PDB file of C-alpha atoms in Angstrom:
ATOM      1  CA  MET A   1      14.118 -25.422  29.592  1.00  0.00           C
ATOM      2  CA  VAL A   2      15.069 -21.755  29.266  1.00  0.00           C
ATOM      3  CA  SER A   3      18.305 -21.357  27.077  1.00  0.00           C
ATOM      4  CA  PRO A   4      21.632 -19.777  28.767  1.00  0.00           C
ATOM      5  CA  LYS A   5      21.542 -17.064  26.393  1.00  0.00           C
ATOM      6  CA  ILE A   6      18.417 -15.797  27.890  1.00  0.00           C
ATOM      7  CA  LEU A   7      19.405 -16.240  31.884  1.00  0.00           C
ATOM      8  CA  LEU A   8      22.592 -13.933  30.941  1.00  0.00           C
ATOM      9  CA  PRO A   9      21.036 -10.572  30.429  1.00  0.00           C
ATOM     10  CA  CYS A  10      18.643 -11.194  33.314  1.00  0.00           C
ATOM     11  CA  ARG A  11      21.415 -11.496  36.346  1.00  0.00           C
ATOM     12  CA  PRO A  12      22.587  -8.579  36.926  1.00  0.00           C
ATOM     13  CA  PHE A  13      18.726  -7.146  36.819  1.00  0.00           C
ATOM     14  CA  HIS A  14      18.242  -9.711  39.472  1.00  0.00           C
ATOM     15  CA  ALA A  15      20.878  -9.198  41.531  1.00  0.00           C
ATOM     16  CA  ARG A  16      19.727  -5.362  42.063  1.00  0.00           C
ATOM     17  CA  LEU A  17      16.048  -6.732  42.631  1.00  0.00           C
ATOM     18  CA  ARG A  18      16.157  -9.951  43.903  1.00  0.00           C
ATOM     19  CA  ASN A  19      13.488  -9.266  46.611  1.00  0.00           C
ATOM     20  CA  LEU A  20      11.404  -7.382  44.601  1.00  0.00           C
ATOM     21  CA  ILE A  21      10.086  -9.736  41.984  1.00  0.00           C
ATOM     22  CA  PRO A  22       8.974 -13.302  42.890  1.00  0.00           C
ATOM     23  CA  LEU A  23      11.308 -15.390  41.021  1.00  0.00           C
ATOM     24  CA  ASP A  24       8.799 -18.343  40.619  1.00  0.00           C
ATOM     25  CA  LEU A  25       6.514 -16.192  38.602  1.00  0.00           C
ATOM     26  CA  TYR A  26       9.234 -15.250  36.851  1.00  0.00           C
ATOM     27  CA  TRP A  27      10.142 -18.855  35.686  1.00  0.00           C
ATOM     28  CA  ILE A  28       6.868 -20.039  35.419  1.00  0.00           C
ATOM     29  CA  PHE A  29       6.463 -17.238  32.579  1.00  0.00           C
ATOM     30  CA  LEU A  30       9.518 -18.369  30.726  1.00  0.00           C
ATOM     31  CA  ALA A  31       8.701 -21.565  30.984  1.00  0.00           C
ATOM     32  CA  LYS A  32       4.807 -21.628  29.903  1.00  0.00           C
ATOM     33  CA  GLY A  33       4.447 -18.199  28.278  1.00  0.00           C
ATOM     34  CA  GLU A  34       2.223 -16.751  30.902  1.00  0.00           C
ATOM     35  CA  SER A  35       2.149 -16.613  34.807  1.00  0.00           C
ATOM     36  CA  LEU A  36      -1.238 -17.461  35.786  1.00  0.00           C
ATOM     37  CA  SER A  37      -1.424 -20.975  36.965  1.00  0.00           C
ATOM     38  CA  ASP A  38      -3.789 -23.882  36.469  1.00  0.00           C
ATOM     39  CA  GLU A  39      -5.814 -22.980  39.116  1.00  0.00           C
ATOM     40  CA  ARG A  40      -7.758 -20.705  36.901  1.00  0.00           C
ATOM     41  CA  ALA A  41      -9.099 -23.373  34.264  1.00  0.00           C
ATOM     42  CA  PRO A  42     -11.827 -25.230  36.526  1.00  0.00           C
ATOM     43  CA  ILE A  43     -12.861 -21.663  37.106  1.00  0.00           C
ATOM     44  CA  VAL A  44     -13.069 -20.840  33.316  1.00  0.00           C
ATOM     45  CA  GLN A  45     -14.824 -24.513  32.477  1.00  0.00           C
ATOM     46  CA  ASN A  46     -17.416 -23.719  35.468  1.00  0.00           C
ATOM     47  CA  ALA A  47     -18.409 -20.473  33.676  1.00  0.00           C
ATOM     48  CA  VAL A  48     -18.230 -22.198  30.463  1.00  0.00           C
ATOM     49  CA  GLU A  49     -20.660 -24.560  31.578  1.00  0.00           C
ATOM     50  CA  GLN A  50     -23.055 -22.283  33.582  1.00  0.00           C
ATOM     51  CA  LEU A  51     -23.409 -20.356  30.430  1.00  0.00           C
ATOM     52  CA  GLN A  52     -24.251 -23.132  28.276  1.00  0.00           C
ATOM     53  CA  THR A  53     -26.719 -24.260  30.884  1.00  0.00           C
ATOM     54  CA  GLN A  54     -28.799 -21.064  30.174  1.00  0.00           C
ATOM     55  CA  SER A  55     -31.608 -21.461  27.800  1.00  0.00           C
ATOM     56  CA  THR A  56     -32.245 -17.750  27.279  1.00  0.00           C
ATOM     57  CA  MET A  57     -28.655 -17.011  26.322  1.00  0.00           C
ATOM     58  CA  ALA A  58     -28.845 -16.871  22.550  1.00  0.00           C
ATOM     59  CA  SER A  59     -31.648 -13.906  22.683  1.00  0.00           C
ATOM     60  CA  SER A  60     -30.265 -12.176  25.929  1.00  0.00           C
ATOM     61  CA  SER A  61     -27.885  -9.298  26.010  1.00  0.00           C
ATOM     62  CA  ILE A  62     -24.710  -9.670  27.570  1.00  0.00           C
ATOM     63  CA  THR A  63     -25.496  -7.564  30.443  1.00  0.00           C
ATOM     64  CA  GLN A  64     -29.143  -9.998  31.039  1.00  0.00           C
ATOM     65  CA  VAL A  65     -26.517 -13.244  31.272  1.00  0.00           C
ATOM     66  CA  SER A  66     -24.002 -11.415  33.258  1.00  0.00           C
ATOM     67  CA  ARG A  67     -26.841 -10.586  36.096  1.00  0.00           C
ATOM     68  CA  LEU A  68     -28.260 -13.961  35.464  1.00  0.00           C
ATOM     69  CA  THR A  69     -24.962 -15.758  36.272  1.00  0.00           C
ATOM     70  CA  GLY A  70     -23.060 -13.415  38.388  1.00  0.00           C
ATOM     71  CA  ILE A  71     -20.344 -13.564  35.782  1.00  0.00           C
ATOM     72  CA  PRO A  72     -18.786 -10.017  34.812  1.00  0.00           C
ATOM     73  CA  ARG A  73     -19.909  -9.024  31.601  1.00  0.00           C
ATOM     74  CA  ALA A  74     -16.116  -9.098  30.397  1.00  0.00           C
ATOM     75  CA  GLY A  75     -15.956 -12.512  31.039  1.00  0.00           C
ATOM     76  CA  VAL A  76     -19.428 -13.380  29.722  1.00  0.00           C
ATOM     77  CA  HIS A  77     -18.285 -11.834  26.243  1.00  0.00           C
ATOM     78  CA  ARG A  78     -14.724 -13.482  26.240  1.00  0.00           C
ATOM     79  CA  ILE A  79     -16.364 -17.049  26.754  1.00  0.00           C
ATOM     80  CA  MET A  80     -19.284 -16.626  24.444  1.00  0.00           C
ATOM     81  CA  ARG A  81     -16.661 -15.726  21.825  1.00  0.00           C
ATOM     82  CA  ARG A  82     -13.477 -17.904  22.608  1.00  0.00           C
ATOM     83  CA  HIS A  83     -14.877 -20.761  23.974  1.00  0.00           C
ATOM     84  CA  LEU A  84     -18.684 -21.279  22.985  1.00  0.00           C
ATOM     85  CA  HIS A  85     -17.809 -19.867  19.497  1.00  0.00           C
ATOM     86  CA  LEU A  86     -20.596 -17.630  19.324  1.00  0.00           C
ATOM     87  CA  TYR A  87     -20.974 -13.943  17.901  1.00  0.00           C
ATOM     88  CA  PRO A  88     -23.652 -11.203  18.002  1.00  0.00           C
ATOM     89  CA  TYR A  89     -26.113 -10.703  14.872  1.00  0.00           C
ATOM     90  CA  HIS A  90     -28.414  -7.929  14.805  1.00  0.00           C
ATOM     91  CA  PHE A  91     -31.941  -8.112  13.283  1.00  0.00           C
ATOM     92  CA  THR A  92     -32.743  -6.662   9.969  1.00  0.00           C
ATOM     93  CA  LEU A  93     -35.773  -4.623  10.626  1.00  0.00           C
ATOM     94  CA  LEU A  94     -38.364  -4.462   8.163  1.00  0.00           C
ATOM     95  CA  GLN A  95     -41.451  -2.160   8.098  1.00  0.00           C
ATOM     96  CA  ASN A  96     -44.888  -2.971   6.285  1.00  0.00           C
ATOM     97  CA  ILE A  97     -44.515  -0.699   2.895  1.00  0.00           C
ATOM     98  CA  THR A  98     -47.944  -0.289   0.902  1.00  0.00           C
ATOM     99  CA  GLU A  99     -48.019   0.513  -3.026  1.00  0.00           C
ATOM    100  CA  GLU A 100     -48.432   3.938  -2.207  1.00  0.00           C
ATOM    101  CA  ASP A 101     -45.483   3.959  -0.204  1.00  0.00           C
ATOM    102  CA  LYS A 102     -42.868   2.527  -3.227  1.00  0.00           C
ATOM    103  CA  GLU A 103     -44.017   5.406  -5.290  1.00  0.00           C
ATOM    104  CA  GLN A 104     -44.267   8.478  -3.080  1.00  0.00           C
ATOM    105  CA  PRO A 105     -40.024   8.384  -3.356  1.00  0.00           C
ATOM    106  CA  VAL A 106     -39.902   8.295  -6.963  1.00  0.00           C
ATOM    107  CA  LYS A 107     -42.234  11.174  -7.229  1.00  0.00           C
ATOM    108  CA  PHE A 108     -40.138  13.502  -5.106  1.00  0.00           C
ATOM    109  CA  ALA A 109     -37.197  12.444  -7.097  1.00  0.00           C
ATOM    110  CA  ASN A 110     -38.259  12.866 -10.626  1.00  0.00           C
ATOM    111  CA  MET A 111     -40.148  16.367  -8.906  1.00  0.00           C
ATOM    112  CA  LEU A 112     -36.289  17.240  -7.512  1.00  0.00           C
ATOM    113  CA  LEU A 113     -34.503  16.775 -10.638  1.00  0.00           C
ATOM    114  CA  ASP A 114     -37.124  18.878 -12.971  1.00  0.00           C
ATOM    115  CA  ASN A 115     -36.820  21.840 -10.187  1.00  0.00           C
ATOM    116  CA  GLU A 116     -33.207  21.940  -8.705  1.00  0.00           C
ATOM    117  CA  GLU A 117     -33.744  25.760  -7.850  1.00  0.00           C
ATOM    118  CA  ILE A 118     -36.166  24.869  -5.000  1.00  0.00           C
ATOM    119  CA  VAL A 119     -33.762  22.618  -3.313  1.00  0.00           C
ATOM    120  CA  PRO A 120     -32.685  25.644  -0.825  1.00  0.00           C
ATOM    121  CA  ASN A 121     -36.231  26.221   0.022  1.00  0.00           C
ATOM    122  CA  ILE A 122     -37.245  22.608   1.356  1.00  0.00           C
ATOM    123  CA  LEU A 123     -37.521  22.223   4.819  1.00  0.00           C
ATOM    124  CA  TRP A 124     -36.078  18.521   5.834  1.00  0.00           C
ATOM    125  CA  SER A 125     -37.519  17.042   8.532  1.00  0.00           C
ATOM    126  CA  ASN A 126     -37.247  13.721  10.399  1.00  0.00           C
ATOM    127  CA  GLU A 127     -39.612  12.228  13.008  1.00  0.00           C
ATOM    128  CA  ALA A 128     -39.285   9.461  15.598  1.00  0.00           C
ATOM    129  CA  ASN A 129     -42.129   7.222  16.794  1.00  0.00           C
ATOM    130  CA  VAL A 130     -42.537   5.860  20.347  1.00  0.00           C
ATOM    131  CA  SER A 131     -45.238   2.877  19.945  1.00  0.00           C
ATOM    132  CA  VAL A 132     -47.791   1.386  22.370  1.00  0.00           C
ATOM    133  CA  ASP A 133     -46.254  -2.035  21.241  1.00  0.00           C
ATOM    134  CA  GLY A 134     -43.098  -1.276  22.609  1.00  0.00           C
ATOM    135  CA  ILE A 135     -39.873   0.515  20.934  1.00  0.00           C
ATOM    136  CA  ILE A 136     -37.817  -1.777  18.683  1.00  0.00           C
ATOM    137  CA  ASN A 137     -34.253  -0.884  18.604  1.00  0.00           C
ATOM    138  CA  LYS A 138     -32.680  -2.846  16.475  1.00  0.00           C
ATOM    139  CA  HIS A 139     -29.423  -2.102  18.059  1.00  0.00           C
ATOM    140  CA  ASN A 140     -29.921  -3.492  20.975  1.00  0.00           C
ATOM    141  CA  CYS A 141     -31.555  -6.810  19.678  1.00  0.00           C
ATOM    142  CA  VAL A 142     -28.827  -9.084  19.319  1.00  0.00           C
ATOM    143  CA  ILE A 143     -28.688 -12.786  18.660  1.00  0.00           C
ATOM    144  CA  TRP A 144     -25.711 -15.036  19.730  1.00  0.00           C
ATOM    145  CA  SER A 145     -25.263 -17.923  16.957  1.00  0.00           C
ATOM    146  CA  ARG A 146     -22.394 -19.663  15.675  1.00  0.00           C
ATOM    147  CA  GLU A 147     -23.764 -18.333  12.138  1.00  0.00           C
ATOM    148  CA  ALA A 148     -25.908 -15.720  10.479  1.00  0.00           C
ATOM    149  CA  SER A 149     -29.633 -16.420  11.107  1.00  0.00           C
ATOM    150  CA  HIS A 150     -30.683 -13.844   8.611  1.00  0.00           C
ATOM    151  CA  GLU A 151     -33.415 -13.191  11.088  1.00  0.00           C
ATOM    152  CA  CYS A 152     -35.959 -10.367  10.353  1.00  0.00           C
ATOM    153  CA  LEU A 153     -38.233  -8.412  12.853  1.00  0.00           C
ATOM    154  CA  THR A 154     -41.503  -7.069  11.204  1.00  0.00           C
ATOM    155  CA  HIS A 155     -43.626  -4.595  13.015  1.00  0.00           C
ATOM    156  CA  ASN A 156     -46.794  -2.575  11.928  1.00  0.00           C
ATOM    157  CA  ARG A 157     -46.284   1.042  11.628  1.00  0.00           C
ATOM    158  CA  HIS A 158     -49.860   1.879  12.000  1.00  0.00           C
ATOM    159  CA  SER A 159     -49.787   1.251  15.455  1.00  0.00           C
ATOM    160  CA  PRO A 160     -50.782   4.173  18.256  1.00  0.00           C
ATOM    161  CA  HIS A 161     -47.674   5.845  19.086  1.00  0.00           C
ATOM    162  CA  LEU A 162     -46.326   9.358  20.131  1.00  0.00           C
ATOM    163  CA  SER A 163     -44.294  11.166  17.311  1.00  0.00           C
ATOM    164  CA  VAL A 164     -41.400  13.685  17.787  1.00  0.00           C
ATOM    165  CA  TRP A 165     -40.717  15.921  15.072  1.00  0.00           C
ATOM    166  CA  MET A 166     -37.833  17.940  14.332  1.00  0.00           C
ATOM    167  CA  GLY A 167     -36.780  20.109  10.956  1.00  0.00           C
ATOM    168  CA  PHE A 168     -34.262  22.132   9.323  1.00  0.00           C
ATOM    169  CA  SER A 169     -33.862  23.922   5.865  1.00  0.00           C
ATOM    170  CA  ALA A 170     -30.729  26.002   4.765  1.00  0.00           C
ATOM    171  CA  LYS A 171     -31.663  29.069   6.385  1.00  0.00           C
ATOM    172  CA  ARG A 172     -32.798  27.579  10.180  1.00  0.00           C
ATOM    173  CA  LEU A 173     -33.244  25.179  12.751  1.00  0.00           C
ATOM    174  CA  LEU A 174     -36.796  23.764  13.979  1.00  0.00           C
ATOM    175  CA  ARG A 175     -37.252  22.886  17.550  1.00  0.00           C
ATOM    176  CA  PRO A 176     -39.099  19.747  18.196  1.00  0.00           C
ATOM    177  CA  PHE A 177     -42.821  19.455  18.286  1.00  0.00           C
ATOM    178  CA  PHE A 178     -44.932  16.188  19.625  1.00  0.00           C
ATOM    179  CA  PHE A 179     -47.698  14.505  18.187  1.00  0.00           C
ATOM    180  CA  ASP A 180     -50.123  12.132  19.545  1.00  0.00           C
ATOM    181  CA  ALA A 181     -50.688  10.633  15.998  1.00  0.00           C
ATOM    182  CA  ALA A 182     -48.662  10.278  13.210  1.00  0.00           C
ATOM    183  CA  VAL A 183     -47.154  12.856  11.382  1.00  0.00           C
ATOM    184  CA  SER A 184     -49.406  14.155   8.608  1.00  0.00           C
ATOM    185  CA  VAL A 185     -50.034  17.214   6.184  1.00  0.00           C
ATOM    186  CA  ASP A 186     -53.006  18.610   8.467  1.00  0.00           C
ATOM    187  CA  SER A 187     -50.548  17.992  11.448  1.00  0.00           C
ATOM    188  CA  TYR A 188     -47.774  20.120   9.799  1.00  0.00           C
ATOM    189  CA  LEU A 189     -50.014  22.858   8.929  1.00  0.00           C
ATOM    190  CA  HIS A 190     -51.535  23.058  12.363  1.00  0.00           C
ATOM    191  CA  MET A 191     -48.022  22.836  13.458  1.00  0.00           C
ATOM    192  CA  LEU A 192     -46.540  25.836  11.149  1.00  0.00           C
TER     193      LEU A 192
END
């Protein structure tokens, strides 16, 4: 029960605004610590059971599960975390690296250490590939699990794809270029 010490400061407030505040909600809040009734408990329990029966829930996004179940995204996320104790884990993306791929960065680093004055003359570049096999975006690949699964995805770097290349140096920024194949020395020379 609520102590009289709590009620004393509230009486002048209720005397002025008696009709504006539903007193039953006020007393429920003081007694339970929340103003919500227990009518929501079966709804939440039904939603938890509905999510537990989804066979694809572990590898689906929250948006997909929300569409399948009709439960709002925030509700799906809350149920997965609080009631089912599932947490999102991202894949680790691994590439098929050959022995030649391992030697090239070491050679480049040694060349830079020997010739530090050429750094302002270097054209730094990057490329993005859109693969025929499908884009693997590790930020969107999520596994919902109780513990980290340490799952890894492997993909072939040499599948057919479209490449987008862009470069910059200390002096300028180069516009994007599109290639039908992987960017190589020959395609760089042809582009320049």
